[in-house]
Amino acid sequence: AQSVTQLDSHVSVSEGTPVLLRCNYSSSYSPSLFWYVQHPNKGLQLLLKYTSAATLVKGINGFEAEFKKSETSFHLTKPSAHMSDAAEYFCVVSDLPSFGNEKLTFGTGTRLTIIP
Amino acid sequence: DTGVSQDPRHKITKRGQNVTFRCDPISEHNRLYWYRQTLGQGPEFLTYFQNEAQLEKSRLLSDRFSAERPKGSFSTLEIQRTEQGDSAMYLCASSLGQGFTDTQYFGPGTRLTVL
């Protein structure tokens, strides 16, 4: 079974400073990895995904993540935090392989707080 | 572009009552997923449809839960004899179904409160 571990349940950064949200994964296969963001009272939105192409993945709103197989990590970063980035972030792994089923396995989430 | 919609957005019910939720996926999406999210946790997979066929069910989906997608379009999730432990956000997602790496798009969820 595949799993992800989000190493921080809560991260606080000042506006304009870098953001680092950490994620480690466990997988028996070559995984697909995702970061989703959940703003209050809004649906989950895909930030970015890794699917065995380039190891550095760029997403929306200036976020990016680097797949490091040797460290089994997929950390999410952003050079400069904005107030609108305050949300819950989920690291996600797809349950591969199977019969085309992309059952997603979510981490427990990291709440990002931006300090003005 | 219309996203995934869910109805109702909120449901409050008394223990023992039956509830039904509806999910309308993005049009022409072949795959539809149901997840459950409890407070402070990430969503957990419940079940999955490829067109109208229900292909996988999680152990979380007890006998009181049933899901359908009769014409391969919208889906319903019914919970019979609700229990307080069923209180959660129920999320629906859909995807095109173009292989192992297509993207799941999520709806806003239905928040269930069982009193």
PDB file of C-alpha atoms in Angstrom:
ATOM      1  CA  ALA A   1       0.000   0.000   0.000  1.00  0.00           C
ATOM      2  CA  GLN A   2       1.148   3.498  -0.757  1.00  0.00           C
ATOM      3  CA  SER A   3       1.189   6.337   1.744  1.00  0.00           C
ATOM      4  CA  VAL A   4       2.362   9.872   2.282  1.00  0.00           C
ATOM      5  CA  THR A   5       3.584  11.567   5.430  1.00  0.00           C
ATOM      6  CA  GLN A   6       3.311  15.307   5.785  1.00  0.00           C
ATOM      7  CA  LEU A   7       5.955  16.216   8.287  1.00  0.00           C
ATOM      8  CA  ASP A   8       4.370  19.418   9.594  1.00  0.00           C
ATOM      9  CA  SER A   9       0.746  19.806  10.575  1.00  0.00           C
ATOM     10  CA  HIS A  10       1.078  23.579  10.736  1.00  0.00           C
ATOM     11  CA  VAL A  11       3.514  26.018   9.109  1.00  0.00           C
ATOM     12  CA  SER A  12       3.597  29.768   9.676  1.00  0.00           C
ATOM     13  CA  VAL A  13       5.609  32.156   7.495  1.00  0.00           C
ATOM     14  CA  SER A  14       5.702  35.886   7.051  1.00  0.00           C
ATOM     15  CA  GLU A  15       4.346  37.416   3.897  1.00  0.00           C
ATOM     16  CA  GLY A  16       7.077  37.682   1.277  1.00  0.00           C
ATOM     17  CA  THR A  17       9.241  34.916   2.757  1.00  0.00           C
ATOM     18  CA  PRO A  18       9.768  31.430   1.291  1.00  0.00           C
ATOM     19  CA  VAL A  19       7.365  28.572   1.901  1.00  0.00           C
ATOM     20  CA  LEU A  20       8.429  24.951   2.431  1.00  0.00           C
ATOM     21  CA  LEU A  21       5.866  22.211   3.029  1.00  0.00           C
ATOM     22  CA  ARG A  22       7.428  18.796   3.497  1.00  0.00           C
ATOM     23  CA  CYS A  23       6.139  15.466   2.239  1.00  0.00           C
ATOM     24  CA  ASN A  24       7.623  11.962   2.221  1.00  0.00           C
ATOM     25  CA  TYR A  25       6.026   9.097   0.363  1.00  0.00           C
ATOM     26  CA  SER A  26       6.082   5.330   0.453  1.00  0.00           C
ATOM     27  CA  SER A  27       5.445   3.408  -2.736  1.00  0.00           C
ATOM     28  CA  SER A  28       6.050  -0.033  -4.168  1.00  0.00           C
ATOM     29  CA  TYR A  29       5.895   1.297  -7.685  1.00  0.00           C
ATOM     30  CA  SER A  30       6.804   4.426  -9.581  1.00  0.00           C
ATOM     31  CA  PRO A  31       4.355   6.818  -7.991  1.00  0.00           C
ATOM     32  CA  SER A  32       2.381   9.729  -9.283  1.00  0.00           C
ATOM     33  CA  LEU A  33       2.457  12.494  -6.715  1.00  0.00           C
ATOM     34  CA  PHE A  34       0.268  15.544  -6.332  1.00  0.00           C
ATOM     35  CA  TRP A  35      -0.210  18.587  -4.166  1.00  0.00           C
ATOM     36  CA  TYR A  36      -3.754  19.812  -3.635  1.00  0.00           C
ATOM     37  CA  VAL A  37      -4.821  22.969  -1.812  1.00  0.00           C
ATOM     38  CA  GLN A  38      -8.051  23.441   0.110  1.00  0.00           C
ATOM     39  CA  HIS A  39      -9.240  26.922   0.971  1.00  0.00           C
ATOM     40  CA  PRO A  40     -12.002  27.293   3.562  1.00  0.00           C
ATOM     41  CA  ASN A  41     -15.410  26.491   2.123  1.00  0.00           C
ATOM     42  CA  LYS A  42     -13.921  25.712  -1.270  1.00  0.00           C
ATOM     43  CA  GLY A  43     -13.184  22.506  -3.101  1.00  0.00           C
ATOM     44  CA  LEU A  44      -9.804  20.862  -3.393  1.00  0.00           C
ATOM     45  CA  GLN A  45      -7.734  22.380  -6.162  1.00  0.00           C
ATOM     46  CA  LEU A  46      -4.794  20.742  -7.875  1.00  0.00           C
ATOM     47  CA  LEU A  47      -1.580  22.731  -7.468  1.00  0.00           C
ATOM     48  CA  LEU A  48       0.759  20.443  -9.374  1.00  0.00           C
ATOM     49  CA  LYS A  49       1.470  16.814 -10.215  1.00  0.00           C
ATOM     50  CA  TYR A  50       4.483  14.615 -10.872  1.00  0.00           C
ATOM     51  CA  THR A  51       4.068  11.762 -13.332  1.00  0.00           C
ATOM     52  CA  SER A  52       7.624  10.505 -14.001  1.00  0.00           C
ATOM     53  CA  ALA A  53       8.589  13.250 -16.396  1.00  0.00           C
ATOM     54  CA  ALA A  54      10.680  16.168 -15.118  1.00  0.00           C
ATOM     55  CA  THR A  55      11.568  15.857 -11.439  1.00  0.00           C
ATOM     56  CA  LEU A  56      11.038  19.570 -10.836  1.00  0.00           C
ATOM     57  CA  VAL A  57       7.377  20.316 -11.306  1.00  0.00           C
ATOM     58  CA  LYS A  58       5.938  23.783 -11.620  1.00  0.00           C
ATOM     59  CA  GLY A  59       2.383  24.442 -10.590  1.00  0.00           C
ATOM     60  CA  ILE A  60      -0.064  27.256 -10.276  1.00  0.00           C
ATOM     61  CA  ASN A  61       0.371  30.412  -8.205  1.00  0.00           C
ATOM     62  CA  GLY A  62       4.162  30.161  -8.186  1.00  0.00           C
ATOM     63  CA  PHE A  63       4.388  26.831  -6.374  1.00  0.00           C
ATOM     64  CA  GLU A  64       6.773  24.082  -7.369  1.00  0.00           C
ATOM     65  CA  ALA A  65       7.842  20.709  -6.049  1.00  0.00           C
ATOM     66  CA  GLU A  66      10.836  18.458  -6.593  1.00  0.00           C
ATOM     67  CA  PHE A  67      10.605  14.684  -6.760  1.00  0.00           C
ATOM     68  CA  LYS A  68      13.621  13.096  -5.054  1.00  0.00           C
ATOM     69  CA  LYS A  69      13.530   9.342  -5.348  1.00  0.00           C
ATOM     70  CA  SER A  70      16.617   8.797  -3.189  1.00  0.00           C
ATOM     71  CA  GLU A  71      14.975  10.692  -0.343  1.00  0.00           C
ATOM     72  CA  THR A  72      11.395   9.574  -1.148  1.00  0.00           C
ATOM     73  CA  SER A  73      10.383  13.206  -0.845  1.00  0.00           C
ATOM     74  CA  PHE A  74       8.142  15.590  -2.722  1.00  0.00           C
ATOM     75  CA  HIS A  75       8.410  18.903  -0.898  1.00  0.00           C
ATOM     76  CA  LEU A  76       6.352  21.915  -1.973  1.00  0.00           C
ATOM     77  CA  THR A  77       8.004  25.327  -2.183  1.00  0.00           C
ATOM     78  CA  LYS A  78       7.228  28.891  -3.115  1.00  0.00           C
ATOM     79  CA  PRO A  79       9.807  31.704  -3.154  1.00  0.00           C
ATOM     80  CA  SER A  80       7.560  34.393  -1.689  1.00  0.00           C
ATOM     81  CA  ALA A  81       4.411  33.819   0.335  1.00  0.00           C
ATOM     82  CA  HIS A  82       1.256  35.794  -0.304  1.00  0.00           C
ATOM     83  CA  MET A  83      -1.641  36.287   2.056  1.00  0.00           C
ATOM     84  CA  SER A  84      -3.888  34.389  -0.353  1.00  0.00           C
ATOM     85  CA  ASP A  85      -1.722  31.276   0.115  1.00  0.00           C
ATOM     86  CA  ALA A  86      -3.187  30.675   3.564  1.00  0.00           C
ATOM     87  CA  ALA A  87      -4.952  27.321   3.263  1.00  0.00           C
ATOM     88  CA  GLU A  88      -4.675  23.596   3.936  1.00  0.00           C
ATOM     89  CA  TYR A  89      -2.259  21.722   1.672  1.00  0.00           C
ATOM     90  CA  PHE A  90      -2.381  18.003   0.973  1.00  0.00           C
ATOM     91  CA  CYS A  91       0.336  15.812  -0.427  1.00  0.00           C
ATOM     92  CA  VAL A  92      -1.206  12.964  -2.393  1.00  0.00           C
ATOM     93  CA  VAL A  93      -0.012   9.732  -3.989  1.00  0.00           C
ATOM     94  CA  SER A  94      -1.882   7.696  -6.560  1.00  0.00           C
ATOM     95  CA  ASP A  95      -2.403   4.020  -5.947  1.00  0.00           C
ATOM     96  CA  LEU A  96      -0.607   2.468  -8.894  1.00  0.00           C
ATOM     97  CA  PRO A  97      -0.664   0.198 -10.636  1.00  0.00           C
ATOM     98  CA  SER A  98      -4.165  -1.068 -10.895  1.00  0.00           C
ATOM     99  CA  PHE A  99      -6.818  -1.335 -13.571  1.00  0.00           C
ATOM    100  CA  GLY A 100      -6.531   2.307 -14.420  1.00  0.00           C
ATOM    101  CA  ASN A 101      -7.904   3.255 -11.029  1.00  0.00           C
ATOM    102  CA  GLU A 102      -6.330   6.397  -9.714  1.00  0.00           C
ATOM    103  CA  LYS A 103      -7.443   6.063  -6.150  1.00  0.00           C
ATOM    104  CA  LEU A 104      -5.738   8.911  -4.363  1.00  0.00           C
ATOM    105  CA  THR A 105      -4.171   8.519  -0.944  1.00  0.00           C
ATOM    106  CA  PHE A 106      -3.994  11.816   0.916  1.00  0.00           C
ATOM    107  CA  GLY A 107      -1.680  12.936   3.671  1.00  0.00           C
ATOM    108  CA  THR A 108      -3.101  14.456   6.821  1.00  0.00           C
ATOM    109  CA  GLY A 109      -2.548  17.991   5.569  1.00  0.00           C
ATOM    110  CA  THR A 110      -0.436  21.014   6.458  1.00  0.00           C
ATOM    111  CA  ARG A 111      -2.163  24.204   7.459  1.00  0.00           C
ATOM    112  CA  LEU A 112      -0.250  27.193   6.108  1.00  0.00           C
ATOM    113  CA  THR A 113      -0.636  30.479   7.951  1.00  0.00           C
ATOM    114  CA  ILE A 114       0.716  33.709   6.493  1.00  0.00           C
ATOM    115  CA  ILE A 115       1.755  36.399   8.952  1.00  0.00           C
ATOM    116  CA  PRO A 116       1.232  39.972   7.652  1.00  0.00           C
TER     117      PRO A 116
ATOM    118  CA  ASP B   1     -16.410  25.313 -17.935  1.00  0.00           C
ATOM    119  CA  THR B   2     -18.714  23.842 -15.292  1.00  0.00           C
ATOM    120  CA  GLY B   3     -16.922  22.068 -12.509  1.00  0.00           C
ATOM    121  CA  VAL B   4     -18.031  19.220 -10.303  1.00  0.00           C
ATOM    122  CA  SER B   5     -21.165  20.116  -8.378  1.00  0.00           C
ATOM    123  CA  GLN B   6     -22.581  18.525  -5.259  1.00  0.00           C
ATOM    124  CA  ASP B   7     -25.960  18.823  -3.623  1.00  0.00           C
ATOM    125  CA  PRO B   8     -26.776  19.599  -0.910  1.00  0.00           C
ATOM    126  CA  ARG B   9     -23.812  21.548   0.435  1.00  0.00           C
ATOM    127  CA  HIS B  10     -24.899  20.959   4.016  1.00  0.00           C
ATOM    128  CA  LYS B  11     -27.103  18.318   5.593  1.00  0.00           C
ATOM    129  CA  ILE B  12     -28.111  18.018   9.214  1.00  0.00           C
ATOM    130  CA  THR B  13     -29.939  14.876  10.185  1.00  0.00           C
ATOM    131  CA  LYS B  14     -30.859  12.875  13.239  1.00  0.00           C
ATOM    132  CA  ARG B  15     -29.246   9.578  14.033  1.00  0.00           C
ATOM    133  CA  GLY B  16     -31.051   6.723  12.339  1.00  0.00           C
ATOM    134  CA  GLN B  17     -32.307   8.723   9.381  1.00  0.00           C
ATOM    135  CA  ASN B  18     -31.347   8.031   5.782  1.00  0.00           C
ATOM    136  CA  VAL B  19     -29.605  10.665   3.680  1.00  0.00           C
ATOM    137  CA  THR B  20     -28.756  10.886  -0.005  1.00  0.00           C
ATOM    138  CA  PHE B  21     -26.174  13.084  -1.680  1.00  0.00           C
ATOM    139  CA  ARG B  22     -25.846  13.880  -5.351  1.00  0.00           C
ATOM    140  CA  CYS B  23     -22.751  14.549  -7.439  1.00  0.00           C
ATOM    141  CA  ASP B  24     -22.710  15.910 -10.978  1.00  0.00           C
ATOM    142  CA  PRO B  25     -19.305  15.410 -12.581  1.00  0.00           C
ATOM    143  CA  ILE B  26     -17.726  17.467 -15.301  1.00  0.00           C
ATOM    144  CA  SER B  27     -19.464  16.487 -18.510  1.00  0.00           C
ATOM    145  CA  GLU B  28     -17.787  13.683 -20.465  1.00  0.00           C
ATOM    146  CA  HIS B  29     -15.719  12.591 -17.476  1.00  0.00           C
ATOM    147  CA  ASN B  30     -15.816   8.814 -17.371  1.00  0.00           C
ATOM    148  CA  ARG B  31     -14.561   8.340 -13.843  1.00  0.00           C
ATOM    149  CA  LEU B  32     -16.274   9.429 -10.673  1.00  0.00           C
ATOM    150  CA  TYR B  33     -14.932   9.076  -7.144  1.00  0.00           C
ATOM    151  CA  TRP B  34     -16.337   9.510  -3.662  1.00  0.00           C
ATOM    152  CA  TYR B  35     -14.148  10.444  -0.699  1.00  0.00           C
ATOM    153  CA  ARG B  36     -14.853  11.210   2.933  1.00  0.00           C
ATOM    154  CA  GLN B  37     -13.007  13.823   4.935  1.00  0.00           C
ATOM    155  CA  THR B  38     -13.276  14.067   8.706  1.00  0.00           C
ATOM    156  CA  LEU B  39     -12.143  17.042  10.713  1.00  0.00           C
ATOM    157  CA  GLY B  40      -8.394  17.504  10.690  1.00  0.00           C
ATOM    158  CA  GLN B  41      -7.768  14.664   8.278  1.00  0.00           C
ATOM    159  CA  GLY B  42      -7.151  14.268   4.588  1.00  0.00           C
ATOM    160  CA  PRO B  43      -9.847  12.820   2.352  1.00  0.00           C
ATOM    161  CA  GLU B  44     -10.180   9.035   2.319  1.00  0.00           C
ATOM    162  CA  PHE B  45     -11.250   7.038  -0.699  1.00  0.00           C
ATOM    163  CA  LEU B  46     -14.690   5.441  -0.524  1.00  0.00           C
ATOM    164  CA  THR B  47     -15.613   4.180  -3.984  1.00  0.00           C
ATOM    165  CA  TYR B  48     -15.033   4.661  -7.694  1.00  0.00           C
ATOM    166  CA  PHE B  49     -17.033   4.374 -10.922  1.00  0.00           C
ATOM    167  CA  GLN B  50     -15.903   3.890 -14.481  1.00  0.00           C
ATOM    168  CA  ASN B  51     -18.961   5.057 -16.401  1.00  0.00           C
ATOM    169  CA  GLU B  52     -21.854   3.275 -14.651  1.00  0.00           C
ATOM    170  CA  ALA B  53     -19.780   0.399 -13.250  1.00  0.00           C
ATOM    171  CA  GLN B  54     -18.723   0.570  -9.616  1.00  0.00           C
ATOM    172  CA  LEU B  55     -15.253  -0.929  -9.742  1.00  0.00           C
ATOM    173  CA  GLU B  56     -13.888  -0.579  -6.245  1.00  0.00           C
ATOM    174  CA  LYS B  57     -15.185  -0.009  -2.740  1.00  0.00           C
ATOM    175  CA  SER B  58     -13.154   0.828   0.326  1.00  0.00           C
ATOM    176  CA  ARG B  59     -13.511  -1.073   3.573  1.00  0.00           C
ATOM    177  CA  LEU B  60     -14.723   2.252   4.951  1.00  0.00           C
ATOM    178  CA  LEU B  61     -17.905   1.779   2.936  1.00  0.00           C
ATOM    179  CA  SER B  62     -20.030  -0.273   5.291  1.00  0.00           C
ATOM    180  CA  ASP B  63     -23.260  -2.018   4.306  1.00  0.00           C
ATOM    181  CA  ARG B  64     -25.166   1.122   5.268  1.00  0.00           C
ATOM    182  CA  PHE B  65     -23.539   2.994   2.397  1.00  0.00           C
ATOM    183  CA  SER B  66     -24.547   2.578  -1.222  1.00  0.00           C
ATOM    184  CA  ALA B  67     -23.493   4.495  -4.294  1.00  0.00           C
ATOM    185  CA  GLU B  68     -24.915   4.478  -7.774  1.00  0.00           C
ATOM    186  CA  ARG B  69     -24.197   6.021 -11.123  1.00  0.00           C
ATOM    187  CA  PRO B  70     -27.110   4.717 -13.159  1.00  0.00           C
ATOM    188  CA  LYS B  71     -26.460   6.306 -16.531  1.00  0.00           C
ATOM    189  CA  GLY B  72     -22.804   7.008 -16.222  1.00  0.00           C
ATOM    190  CA  SER B  73     -23.446  10.673 -15.516  1.00  0.00           C
ATOM    191  CA  PHE B  74     -24.456  11.886 -12.044  1.00  0.00           C
ATOM    192  CA  SER B  75     -23.956   9.753  -8.965  1.00  0.00           C
ATOM    193  CA  THR B  76     -25.733   9.387  -5.650  1.00  0.00           C
ATOM    194  CA  LEU B  77     -24.355   8.302  -2.294  1.00  0.00           C
ATOM    195  CA  GLU B  78     -26.891   7.064   0.225  1.00  0.00           C
ATOM    196  CA  ILE B  79     -26.279   6.442   3.891  1.00  0.00           C
ATOM    197  CA  GLN B  80     -28.889   4.426   5.703  1.00  0.00           C
ATOM    198  CA  ARG B  81     -29.491   4.530   9.454  1.00  0.00           C
ATOM    199  CA  THR B  82     -26.976   7.313   9.963  1.00  0.00           C
ATOM    200  CA  GLU B  83     -24.683   7.268  12.973  1.00  0.00           C
ATOM    201  CA  GLN B  84     -22.829  10.126  14.627  1.00  0.00           C
ATOM    202  CA  GLY B  85     -19.601   8.713  13.267  1.00  0.00           C
ATOM    203  CA  ASP B  86     -20.853   9.391   9.748  1.00  0.00           C
ATOM    204  CA  SER B  87     -20.500  13.131  10.347  1.00  0.00           C
ATOM    205  CA  ALA B  88     -17.955  14.292   7.798  1.00  0.00           C
ATOM    206  CA  MET B  89     -17.451  16.116   4.529  1.00  0.00           C
ATOM    207  CA  TYR B  90     -18.308  13.904   1.562  1.00  0.00           C
ATOM    208  CA  LEU B  91     -16.334  14.823  -1.532  1.00  0.00           C
ATOM    209  CA  CYS B  92     -16.935  13.851  -5.120  1.00  0.00           C
ATOM    210  CA  ALA B  93     -14.331  14.008  -7.860  1.00  0.00           C
ATOM    211  CA  SER B  94     -14.308  13.204 -11.545  1.00  0.00           C
ATOM    212  CA  SER B  95     -11.672  12.628 -14.202  1.00  0.00           C
ATOM    213  CA  LEU B  96     -11.497  11.948 -17.916  1.00  0.00           C
ATOM    214  CA  GLY B  97     -10.147   8.460 -17.459  1.00  0.00           C
ATOM    215  CA  GLN B  98      -7.285   8.763 -19.909  1.00  0.00           C
ATOM    216  CA  GLY B  99      -4.823   6.513 -18.229  1.00  0.00           C
ATOM    217  CA  PHE B 100      -2.946   6.394 -15.002  1.00  0.00           C
ATOM    218  CA  THR B 101      -2.141  10.019 -14.666  1.00  0.00           C
ATOM    219  CA  ASP B 102      -5.185  12.064 -15.451  1.00  0.00           C
ATOM    220  CA  THR B 103      -6.361  14.663 -12.982  1.00  0.00           C
ATOM    221  CA  GLN B 104      -9.184  14.366 -10.494  1.00  0.00           C
ATOM    222  CA  TYR B 105     -11.306  17.480 -10.133  1.00  0.00           C
ATOM    223  CA  PHE B 106     -13.120  17.855  -6.859  1.00  0.00           C
ATOM    224  CA  GLY B 107     -16.487  19.317  -6.010  1.00  0.00           C
ATOM    225  CA  PRO B 108     -17.110  21.579  -3.017  1.00  0.00           C
ATOM    226  CA  GLY B 109     -18.363  18.708  -0.880  1.00  0.00           C
ATOM    227  CA  THR B 110     -21.436  17.938   1.199  1.00  0.00           C
ATOM    228  CA  ARG B 111     -20.998  18.466   4.907  1.00  0.00           C
ATOM    229  CA  LEU B 112     -23.048  15.973   6.906  1.00  0.00           C
ATOM    230  CA  THR B 113     -23.828  16.491  10.568  1.00  0.00           C
ATOM    231  CA  VAL B 114     -25.552  13.659  12.399  1.00  0.00           C
ATOM    232  CA  LEU B 115     -27.123  14.706  15.697  1.00  0.00           C
TER     233      LEU B 115
END
